[in-house]
Amino acid sequence: MSPPILRFVQRGQLQACAEVPPDRTLLELLREDLHCTAVKEGCASGDCGACTVTLAERDAHGRLRYQAINSCIRLAHSVDGMALWTAEDIGAADGALHPAQRAMLECHGSQCGFCTPGFVMSLFALHRQHRGDPVTRDEALHALSGNLCRCTGYRPILDAAQTMHHWPESTQDEAATRAQLEVLSHSDAAQAPDTDPAAAFYARPRTLAELLTWRAAHPQALLVAGTTDVGLWITKLQRRYAQIIDVTRVAELRRIERGDAVVTIGAAATLTEAFDALAEDRPQLMPFFERFAGRPVRNAGTLGGNVVNGSPIGDSMPLLIALGATLVLAGAQGERRLPIEDFYLAYRKTALAPDEVLRAIEVPRPQPGEYVQAWKISKRLEDDISAVCLALALQLDGDRVLSARVGAGGVAAVPARAVKTEAALLGQTLDAATLDAAAEVLRGEFTPISDMRASGDYRRQVLGNLLQRVLDELQRGAEPALAALQPELVR
Ligand SMILES: Cc1cc2nc3c(=O)[nH]c(=O)nc-3n(C[C@H](O)[C@H](O)[C@H](O)COP(=O)(O)OP(=O)(O)OC[C@H]3O[C@@H](n4cnc5c(N)ncnc54)[C@H](O)[C@@H]3O)c2cc1C
Ligand code: FES
Ligand code: FES
């Protein structure tokens, strides 16, 4: 069986591409097959933003949801049924520039120009998300967090972001795009697994039942979500995959449900969606979430992908451990639930069986008297990997600690729960003496390695320091005290 025909809308036209290999990246398809050379390749690892394109999908209400993503680590087949724009596609037919392009020109936002198509596409997504209304400096900074410029400097580019609403947008393709996507969605037929175990395929199941059928038929196939980890296995490690099952169309895995006791986050909810849902209950965590990669990676990557990838320096797991999250694993035999800390067996080895998928992550809702905070220590604010990460959830009765859960990253072969530190906090009065003692326990609880990001000694020292910060924050009156501290050290 050949991979299915890949269909998407570009420049108002339907693109239909046959015989696209399952592991071809979107950047390869655009540049090499379709000759859209405005899209640039810089790092091929999601770090620089030169390859940024904008995608749109219809949301549950039929509206278009625009997002900037990195095409270098995105698989071509994943955009089937979507609309896509590159910097060549957004000007008007008469040659008039789009407001994002015009503002970059007027503000002198480009020198060598290599990064510019990527910046323009992040700005285009921002312009569409704001429906042409003004954006704040902060919104611009976040929207451009995945784009690097090595020569212009960011001030003119941020000026462009804040002035693009001054220019009229002459291309209004929204209604036509919505109609085209609707037509595509009607012709999206279900695929059944091939009986030939060696056949190449890119499967896009739409229900959990279809996904489990594919998984059972092809346990050796690569399961993918946003491919912000997997994409690098292809571009950097040069691995090839002929059989791919994409979980991002599965309705049950995309859903986020808010119950009385837990928020259930579908494993294929993007990091942007998942973090928004978690921050609705615990807004003090937003600065921590904004430290995760940059906006395009959070728009594509999923919470389930982060959890299953199981990197010891992954950032969501320490927090999910502290919050007492439960993983819902689905397989041919039904579902089972596992506390997240029991999922990690050894370095990059998890309890997921070959026929199973992660369906959802259940996160308990806040209780009165709760204190929750998480910190990431890295050398750069955005798009950087943690040297260490610490997350803490306390249940307090006045100043007495009724329960404590502590998650840590960058300290062991797996994301870890600091049970000795929890014991040092439990039942104690939350004061300087308790935190000093608990910090000493935490510094001794793990034996982190030394590597290019930090020495083991530094990691141990910083872990304890983070715990000691709790009192400082509580004394300042609230968790948002975080924002008042040195952002480059804290956020
Ligand atoms: C530039 C850049 C910056 C990054 N920064 C950070 C960072 O700051 N912090 C951090 O923690 N990570 C970071 N990452 C890593 C990555 O973005 C995250 O791990 C992300 O959450 C992975 O999700 P994904 O959907 O892209 O997973 P994919 O790459 O699609 O898959 C990852 C793994 O999960 C498996 N998988 C995915 N979904 C399921 C499922 N439902 N059931 C079973 N298995 C599944 C896949 O088979 C694969 O083994 C960064 C990556 C890049 C490229
Ligand atoms: S080429 Fe650098 S992010 Fe894609
Ligand atoms: S203009 Fe040269 S890298 Fe940005």
Coordinates of C-alpha atoms and ligand atoms in Angstrom, one line a residue:
M1 CA 0.0 0.0 0.0
S2 CA 1.4 3.5 -0.9
P3 CA 1.1 6.4 1.5
P4 CA -2.2 8.2 1.0
I5 CA -2.4 11.3 -1.3
L6 CA -1.4 14.3 0.7
R7 CA -3.9 17.2 0.2
F8 CA -3.7 20.7 1.6
V9 CA -4.7 24.2 0.7
Q10 CA -1.9 26.7 -0.3
R11 CA -2.3 30.1 -2.0
G12 CA -6.0 29.4 -2.4
Q13 CA -5.3 26.3 -4.4
L14 CA -5.6 22.6 -3.5
Q15 CA -2.2 20.9 -3.4
A16 CA -2.5 17.1 -4.0
C17 CA 0.8 15.3 -3.7
A18 CA 1.2 11.6 -4.4
E19 CA 3.9 9.2 -3.4
V20 CA 5.2 11.3 -0.6
P21 CA 7.3 9.0 1.7
P22 CA 5.9 8.7 5.2
D23 CA 9.1 10.3 6.8
R24 CA 9.5 13.2 4.3
T25 CA 9.6 16.4 6.3
L26 CA 7.3 19.3 5.4
L27 CA 10.4 21.5 4.6
E28 CA 11.6 18.9 2.1
L29 CA 8.2 18.7 0.5
L30 CA 8.0 22.5 0.2
R31 CA 11.5 23.3 -0.9
E32 CA 12.5 20.3 -2.9
D33 CA 9.2 19.0 -4.3
L34 CA 7.1 22.1 -4.6
H35 CA 9.9 24.6 -5.1
C36 CA 8.7 27.0 -2.4
T37 CA 12.1 28.3 -1.7
A38 CA 11.1 31.2 0.5
V39 CA 11.0 28.7 3.3
K40 CA 14.6 28.5 4.6
E41 CA 16.5 25.7 6.3
G42 CA 18.8 26.9 9.1
C43 CA 19.3 24.3 11.9
A44 CA 16.9 21.5 10.9
S45 CA 16.2 21.0 14.5
G46 CA 13.4 23.5 15.5
D47 CA 15.8 25.9 17.1
C48 CA 16.1 28.9 14.7
G49 CA 12.7 29.5 13.0
A50 CA 14.0 30.0 9.5
C51 CA 11.6 27.3 8.3
T52 CA 8.5 28.7 10.0
V53 CA 5.3 28.4 8.1
T54 CA 1.7 29.1 9.2
L55 CA -0.9 26.4 9.3
A56 CA -4.7 26.8 9.8
E57 CA -7.2 24.2 10.9
R58 CA -10.9 24.5 11.5
D59 CA -11.8 24.5 15.2
A60 CA -14.9 22.9 16.7
H61 CA -17.0 26.0 15.7
G62 CA -15.7 26.0 12.1
R63 CA -13.4 29.0 12.7
L64 CA -9.8 29.0 11.5
R65 CA -7.1 28.5 14.1
Y66 CA -3.8 29.8 12.9
Q67 CA -0.5 28.6 14.2
A68 CA 3.2 29.1 13.3
I69 CA 5.2 25.9 13.3
N70 CA 8.7 24.7 12.3
S71 CA 8.4 22.9 8.9
C72 CA 11.9 21.3 9.3
I73 CA 10.8 18.9 12.0
R74 CA 7.2 18.5 10.9
L75 CA 6.2 15.5 8.8
A76 CA 4.7 16.4 5.4
H77 CA 1.7 14.1 5.8
S78 CA 0.7 15.7 9.1
V79 CA -0.6 18.8 7.3
D80 CA -3.2 16.8 5.3
G81 CA -6.5 18.6 5.4
M82 CA -5.0 21.9 6.6
A83 CA -4.3 25.3 5.0
L84 CA -0.6 26.4 4.8
W85 CA 1.1 29.7 4.0
T86 CA 4.7 30.4 3.3
A87 CA 6.1 33.9 2.9
E88 CA 5.5 33.6 -0.9
D89 CA 1.8 33.0 -0.3
I90 CA 0.6 36.0 1.7
G91 CA 1.0 39.0 -0.6
A92 CA -1.9 40.1 -2.7
A93 CA -2.3 39.1 -6.4
D94 CA -1.3 42.6 -7.5
G95 CA 2.0 42.4 -5.6
A96 CA 0.9 44.4 -2.6
L97 CA 2.7 43.2 0.5
H98 CA 0.9 41.6 3.5
P99 CA 0.9 44.0 6.6
A100 CA 3.5 41.6 8.3
Q101 CA 5.8 42.1 5.3
R102 CA 5.1 45.8 4.9
A103 CA 5.8 46.5 8.6
M104 CA 9.1 44.6 8.4
L105 CA 10.1 46.8 5.4
E106 CA 9.1 50.1 7.0
C107 CA 10.7 49.3 10.3
H108 CA 14.0 48.0 8.7
G109 CA 13.5 44.6 10.3
S110 CA 15.7 42.7 7.9
Q111 CA 19.4 42.8 7.0
C112 CA 20.8 39.7 5.4
G113 CA 17.2 38.4 5.1
F114 CA 17.8 34.7 5.9
C115 CA 15.7 34.7 9.0
T116 CA 13.1 37.1 7.5
P117 CA 10.6 34.7 5.9
G118 CA 10.4 32.8 9.2
F119 CA 9.8 36.0 11.2
V120 CA 7.2 37.1 8.7
M121 CA 5.3 33.9 9.0
S122 CA 5.3 34.1 12.9
L123 CA 4.0 37.7 12.4
F124 CA 1.4 36.6 9.9
A125 CA 0.1 34.0 12.4
L126 CA 0.0 36.7 15.1
H127 CA -1.8 39.1 12.8
R128 CA -4.4 36.5 11.9
Q129 CA -4.9 35.4 15.5
H130 CA -5.5 39.1 16.5
R131 CA -7.7 39.6 13.4
G132 CA -5.5 42.6 12.4
D133 CA -5.9 44.3 15.8
P134 CA -2.8 45.8 17.6
V135 CA -0.6 43.5 19.6
T136 CA 1.4 44.3 22.8
R137 CA 5.2 44.1 23.0
D138 CA 4.8 41.1 25.3
E139 CA 2.5 39.3 22.8
A140 CA 5.0 40.0 20.1
L141 CA 7.9 38.7 22.2
H142 CA 6.1 35.4 22.8
A143 CA 5.0 35.0 19.2
L144 CA 8.6 35.5 18.0
S145 CA 10.2 33.3 20.8
G146 CA 11.1 30.6 18.2
N147 CA 12.7 32.9 15.7
L148 CA 16.4 33.8 15.8
C149 CA 18.0 36.8 14.0
R150 CA 21.7 37.0 13.9
C151 CA 22.2 40.4 12.3
T152 CA 19.3 42.9 12.5
G153 CA 18.6 42.9 16.2
Y154 CA 15.2 42.5 17.7
R155 CA 14.1 46.0 18.3
P156 CA 13.1 46.8 14.7
I157 CA 11.4 43.4 14.4
L158 CA 9.3 44.0 17.5
D159 CA 8.5 47.5 16.2
A160 CA 7.2 45.8 13.0
A161 CA 5.0 43.5 15.1
Q162 CA 3.5 46.4 16.9
T163 CA 2.9 48.5 13.8
M164 CA 1.6 45.9 11.3
H165 CA -2.0 46.8 12.2
H166 CA -1.4 50.2 10.5
W167 CA -1.4 48.6 7.1
P168 CA -4.5 47.2 5.3
E169 CA -4.7 43.5 4.4
S170 CA -5.8 43.3 0.9
T171 CA -6.0 39.4 0.7
Q172 CA -9.0 38.3 2.6
D173 CA -8.9 34.5 1.9
E174 CA -10.5 33.4 5.2
A175 CA -14.0 32.4 3.9
A176 CA -12.7 30.7 0.8
T177 CA -10.1 28.8 3.0
R178 CA -12.8 27.6 5.4
A179 CA -14.9 26.3 2.5
Q180 CA -11.9 24.5 1.0
L181 CA -11.1 22.9 4.3
E182 CA -14.6 21.7 4.8
V183 CA -14.6 20.1 1.3
L184 CA -11.3 18.3 2.3
S185 CA -12.7 17.1 5.6
H186 CA -15.6 15.4 3.7
S187 CA -13.3 13.4 1.5
D188 CA -11.0 12.2 4.4
A189 CA -11.8 8.5 4.3
A190 CA -10.8 6.1 7.0
Q191 CA -7.8 3.9 6.2
A192 CA -7.6 0.2 7.3
P193 CA -4.3 -1.4 8.2
D194 CA -2.6 -3.3 5.4
T195 CA -2.3 -7.0 5.7
D196 CA 1.3 -6.8 4.3
P197 CA 3.4 -6.3 7.4
A198 CA 6.2 -4.7 5.3
A199 CA 4.0 -2.1 3.5
A200 CA 5.0 1.6 3.8
F201 CA 2.2 3.8 5.2
Y202 CA 1.4 7.0 7.0
A203 CA -1.8 6.2 9.0
R204 CA -4.0 9.0 10.3
P205 CA -6.6 7.3 12.4
R206 CA -9.5 9.5 13.6
T207 CA -10.8 7.5 16.5
L208 CA -9.2 5.7 19.5
A209 CA -10.7 2.4 18.1
E210 CA -9.0 3.0 14.7
L211 CA -5.7 3.9 16.4
L212 CA -5.7 0.8 18.6
T213 CA -6.5 -1.4 15.5
W214 CA -3.5 0.2 13.7
R215 CA -1.3 -0.2 16.8
A216 CA -2.2 -3.9 17.2
A217 CA -1.7 -4.6 13.5
H218 CA 1.7 -2.8 13.4
P219 CA 3.3 -2.7 16.8
Q220 CA 6.7 -2.0 15.2
A221 CA 5.4 1.2 13.4
L222 CA 6.5 4.5 14.8
L223 CA 3.8 6.4 16.7
V224 CA 4.1 10.1 16.2
A225 CA 2.4 13.2 17.6
G226 CA 3.9 16.7 16.9
T227 CA 7.3 15.2 15.9
T228 CA 9.2 17.8 17.8
D229 CA 11.3 15.0 19.2
V230 CA 10.9 12.5 16.4
G231 CA 11.6 15.1 13.7
L232 CA 15.2 15.3 15.0
W233 CA 15.7 11.6 14.9
I234 CA 15.0 12.0 11.1
T235 CA 16.9 15.2 10.4
K236 CA 19.8 14.8 12.8
L237 CA 20.2 11.0 13.4
Q238 CA 19.3 10.3 9.8
R239 CA 16.9 7.5 10.8
R240 CA 14.3 6.3 8.3
Y241 CA 10.7 5.3 9.0
A242 CA 8.6 3.6 6.5
Q243 CA 5.6 2.9 8.8
I244 CA 4.1 5.8 10.8
I245 CA 1.0 6.1 12.8
D246 CA 0.0 9.7 13.6
V247 CA -2.1 10.2 16.7
T248 CA -2.9 13.9 16.2
R249 CA -6.3 13.3 14.4
V250 CA -7.7 11.0 17.1
A251 CA -10.6 12.9 18.6
E252 CA -10.4 11.2 22.0
L253 CA -6.7 12.2 22.3
R254 CA -7.2 15.8 21.3
R255 CA -9.9 16.5 24.0
I256 CA -9.4 18.5 27.2
E257 CA -12.1 17.9 29.8
R258 CA -12.5 19.8 33.1
G259 CA -14.2 17.6 35.7
D260 CA -14.8 18.5 39.4
A261 CA -11.8 16.5 40.6
V262 CA -9.4 16.3 37.6
V263 CA -8.6 18.0 34.3
T264 CA -8.2 15.3 31.7
I265 CA -5.8 16.3 29.0
G266 CA -5.8 14.2 25.8
A267 CA -2.3 13.0 25.0
A268 CA -2.4 14.7 21.6
A269 CA -3.4 18.1 23.0
T270 CA -0.6 20.5 21.9
L271 CA 1.6 21.9 24.6
T272 CA 0.0 25.3 24.0
E273 CA -3.5 23.9 24.6
A274 CA -2.4 21.7 27.6
F275 CA -0.5 24.5 29.3
D276 CA -3.4 26.9 28.8
A277 CA -5.7 24.4 30.5
L278 CA -3.3 23.8 33.4
A279 CA -2.8 27.6 33.8
E280 CA -6.5 28.1 34.0
D281 CA -6.4 26.4 37.4
R282 CA -2.9 27.5 38.4
P283 CA -2.1 30.8 36.6
Q284 CA 1.2 31.2 38.6
L285 CA 2.6 28.4 36.4
M286 CA 2.4 30.4 33.1
P287 CA 5.9 31.8 33.4
F288 CA 7.2 28.3 33.8
F289 CA 5.2 27.1 30.7
E290 CA 6.6 29.9 28.6
R291 CA 10.1 28.6 29.4
F292 CA 9.3 25.4 27.5
A293 CA 10.9 25.6 24.0
G294 CA 9.5 28.5 21.9
R295 CA 6.0 29.1 20.6
P296 CA 6.2 27.1 17.3
V297 CA 7.4 24.0 19.2
R298 CA 4.7 24.4 21.8
N299 CA 2.1 24.8 19.0
A300 CA 3.2 21.4 17.4
G301 CA 4.5 19.3 20.3
T302 CA 2.1 17.5 22.6
L303 CA 1.9 16.8 26.3
G304 CA 1.7 13.1 25.6
G305 CA 4.8 13.2 23.4
N306 CA 6.8 14.9 26.2
V307 CA 5.6 12.3 28.8
V308 CA 6.2 9.2 26.6
N309 CA 9.5 10.4 25.3
G310 CA 10.5 10.3 29.0
S311 CA 13.6 12.5 28.7
P312 CA 15.2 12.9 32.2
I313 CA 15.4 16.6 31.3
G314 CA 11.9 16.9 30.0
D315 CA 10.0 19.8 31.7
S316 CA 6.4 18.7 32.1
M317 CA 7.1 15.6 34.0
P318 CA 8.5 17.0 37.3
L319 CA 5.4 19.3 37.5
L320 CA 3.0 16.4 36.7
I321 CA 4.7 14.3 39.3
A322 CA 4.3 17.1 41.9
L323 CA 0.7 17.5 40.9
G324 CA 0.0 13.8 41.4
A325 CA -1.0 13.2 37.7
T326 CA -2.2 9.8 36.5
L327 CA -1.6 8.4 33.0
V328 CA -4.3 6.6 31.2
L329 CA -2.9 3.9 28.9
A330 CA -5.1 2.4 26.3
G331 CA -4.5 -1.0 24.6
A332 CA -6.2 -3.9 22.9
Q333 CA -7.1 -5.3 26.4
G334 CA -8.7 -2.0 27.6
E335 CA -7.4 0.8 29.7
R336 CA -5.2 1.0 32.8
R337 CA -4.1 3.9 35.0
L338 CA -0.7 4.5 36.4
P339 CA 0.7 7.3 38.6
I340 CA 3.1 9.1 36.3
E341 CA 6.2 8.4 38.5
D342 CA 5.6 4.7 38.1
F343 CA 5.7 5.0 34.2
Y344 CA 9.5 5.5 34.1
L345 CA 11.4 2.3 34.6
A346 CA 15.0 3.2 33.4
Y347 CA 16.7 5.7 31.1
R348 CA 14.1 6.2 28.2
K349 CA 12.4 3.0 29.2
T350 CA 8.7 3.2 30.1
A351 CA 5.9 0.9 31.2
L352 CA 4.1 1.4 27.9
A353 CA 3.4 -2.0 26.3
P354 CA 3.9 -2.5 22.5
D355 CA 0.2 -2.5 21.8
E356 CA -0.6 0.5 24.1
V357 CA -0.8 4.2 23.5
L358 CA -1.0 7.0 26.1
R359 CA -4.6 8.2 25.9
A360 CA -4.7 11.0 28.5
I361 CA -3.1 12.6 31.5
E362 CA -5.4 13.3 34.5
V363 CA -4.3 16.2 36.7
P364 CA -6.0 16.8 40.0
R365 CA -7.8 20.2 40.4
P366 CA -6.5 22.6 43.1
Q367 CA -7.7 22.2 46.7
P368 CA -7.9 25.1 49.2
G369 CA -4.6 25.6 51.0
E370 CA -2.5 24.5 48.0
Y371 CA 0.9 25.9 47.1
V372 CA 2.2 24.9 43.7
Q373 CA 5.3 26.2 41.9
A374 CA 7.8 25.1 39.3
W375 CA 11.2 26.4 38.2
K376 CA 13.4 25.7 35.3
I377 CA 17.1 26.6 35.4
S378 CA 18.7 27.0 32.0
K379 CA 21.2 29.2 30.3
R380 CA 18.7 30.9 28.0
L381 CA 15.1 32.0 28.6
E382 CA 13.6 30.4 25.5
D383 CA 14.4 27.3 23.5
D384 CA 16.8 25.9 26.0
I385 CA 17.0 22.6 27.8
S386 CA 16.9 22.5 31.6
A387 CA 20.0 22.0 33.7
V388 CA 17.6 21.3 36.5
C389 CA 13.9 21.6 37.0
L390 CA 12.0 21.5 40.3
A391 CA 8.3 21.4 41.0
L392 CA 6.6 21.5 44.3
A393 CA 3.0 20.9 45.5
L394 CA 2.2 21.5 49.1
Q395 CA -1.1 21.2 51.0
L396 CA -1.0 23.7 53.9
D397 CA -3.2 24.1 56.9
G398 CA -2.0 27.6 58.0
D399 CA 1.8 27.1 58.1
R400 CA 1.6 23.3 58.7
V401 CA 2.5 21.0 55.8
L402 CA -0.3 18.4 55.4
S403 CA 1.1 16.9 52.3
A404 CA 4.1 17.4 50.0
R405 CA 4.9 16.2 46.5
V406 CA 8.2 17.1 44.9
G407 CA 9.2 16.4 41.2
A408 CA 12.7 16.9 39.9
G409 CA 14.3 16.9 36.4
G410 CA 17.9 16.8 35.4
V411 CA 18.9 14.8 38.5
A412 CA 18.6 11.2 37.5
A413 CA 18.2 8.8 34.5
V414 CA 14.4 9.4 34.7
P415 CA 12.1 12.2 35.8
A416 CA 12.1 11.7 39.6
R417 CA 10.0 12.0 42.7
A418 CA 11.9 13.3 45.7
V419 CA 10.3 11.1 48.4
K420 CA 13.0 11.8 51.0
T421 CA 12.5 15.6 50.6
E422 CA 8.7 15.1 50.8
A423 CA 9.2 13.2 54.1
A424 CA 11.3 16.1 55.4
L425 CA 8.5 18.5 54.8
L426 CA 5.5 16.4 55.8
G427 CA 3.9 17.5 59.1
Q428 CA 6.4 20.3 59.6
T429 CA 5.8 24.0 60.2
L430 CA 6.7 25.7 56.9
D431 CA 9.5 28.0 58.1
A432 CA 13.1 28.8 57.3
A433 CA 14.4 25.9 59.5
T434 CA 12.2 23.3 57.8
L435 CA 13.0 24.6 54.3
D436 CA 16.8 24.7 55.1
A437 CA 16.6 21.1 56.4
A438 CA 14.5 19.9 53.4
A439 CA 16.9 21.7 51.0
E440 CA 19.8 19.7 52.5
V441 CA 17.9 16.5 52.1
L442 CA 17.1 17.4 48.5
R443 CA 20.7 18.2 47.7
G444 CA 21.6 14.7 48.9
E445 CA 18.7 12.8 47.5
F446 CA 20.1 12.5 43.9
T447 CA 23.5 12.1 42.3
P448 CA 23.1 14.3 39.1
I449 CA 25.7 13.9 36.4
S450 CA 28.1 16.6 35.2
D451 CA 27.6 17.5 31.5
M452 CA 27.9 20.5 29.2
R453 CA 24.8 22.1 30.8
A454 CA 26.0 22.0 34.4
S455 CA 28.1 20.2 36.8
G456 CA 26.6 17.7 39.3
D457 CA 27.6 20.0 42.2
Y458 CA 25.9 23.0 40.6
R459 CA 22.7 21.0 40.0
R460 CA 22.6 19.8 43.6
Q461 CA 23.3 23.3 45.0
V462 CA 20.6 24.9 42.8
L463 CA 18.0 22.3 43.7
G464 CA 18.2 23.1 47.4
N465 CA 18.3 26.9 46.6
L466 CA 15.0 26.6 44.7
L467 CA 13.3 24.9 47.6
Q468 CA 14.6 27.7 50.0
R469 CA 12.9 30.2 47.7
V470 CA 9.5 29.0 48.7
L471 CA 9.4 31.0 52.0
D472 CA 10.5 34.1 50.2
E473 CA 7.7 33.8 47.7
L474 CA 5.1 33.0 50.4
Q475 CA 6.3 36.0 52.4
R476 CA 5.9 38.2 49.4
G477 CA 2.2 37.3 49.6
A478 CA 1.7 35.1 46.6
E479 CA 3.2 32.9 43.9
P480 CA 3.1 35.7 41.3
A481 CA 6.0 37.2 43.3
L482 CA 8.0 35.1 40.9
A483 CA 7.6 37.8 38.2
A484 CA 9.2 40.3 40.5
L485 CA 12.4 38.4 40.8
Q486 CA 15.2 38.6 38.2
P487 CA 13.5 37.1 35.1
E488 CA 16.7 35.7 33.6
L489 CA 17.4 33.8 36.8
V490 CA 13.9 32.7 37.6
R491 CA 11.5 32.3 34.7
Ligands
LIG1 C1 13.7 23.4 19.7 C2 13.2 22.5 20.7 C3 13.0 22.9 22.0 C4 12.5 22.0 22.9 N1 12.4 22.4 24.2 C5 12.0 21.6 25.2 C6 11.9 22.0 26.5 O1 12.1 23.2 26.8 N2 11.4 21.1 27.4 C7 11.1 19.9 27.1 O2 10.7 19.1 28.0 N3 11.2 19.4 25.8 C8 11.6 20.3 24.9 N4 11.7 19.8 23.5 C9 11.3 18.4 23.2 C10 9.9 18.2 22.6 O3 9.3 19.4 22.1 C11 8.9 17.7 23.7 O4 9.3 16.5 24.2 C12 7.5 17.5 23.1 O5 6.5 17.5 24.1 C13 7.3 16.2 22.3 O6 6.0 16.0 21.8 P1 5.7 15.6 20.4 O7 4.2 15.6 20.2 O8 6.4 16.5 19.4 O9 6.2 14.1 20.3 P2 6.8 13.3 19.1 O10 8.1 13.8 18.7 O11 5.8 13.1 18.1 O12 7.0 11.9 19.9 C14 7.8 11.7 21.0 C15 7.7 10.3 21.5 O13 6.5 10.1 22.1 C16 5.8 9.0 21.5 N5 4.4 9.3 21.6 C17 3.8 10.5 21.2 N6 2.5 10.5 21.5 C18 2.2 9.3 22.0 C19 1.0 8.7 22.5 N7 -0.2 9.3 22.5 N8 1.1 7.4 23.0 C20 2.3 6.7 23.0 N9 3.5 7.3 22.5 C21 3.4 8.5 22.1 C22 6.4 8.8 20.2 O14 6.3 7.5 19.7 C23 7.9 9.2 20.5 O15 8.5 8.1 21.0 C24 12.1 20.7 22.6 C25 12.2 20.3 21.2 C26 12.7 21.2 20.3 C27 12.8 20.8 18.8
FES2 S1 15.5 25.2 10.1 FE1 15.8 26.0 12.1 S2 13.9 25.8 13.1 FE2 13.7 24.8 11.2
FES3 S1 18.5 39.5 9.0 FE1 20.2 38.2 9.0 S2 19.7 36.7 10.4 FE2 18.1 38.1 10.6

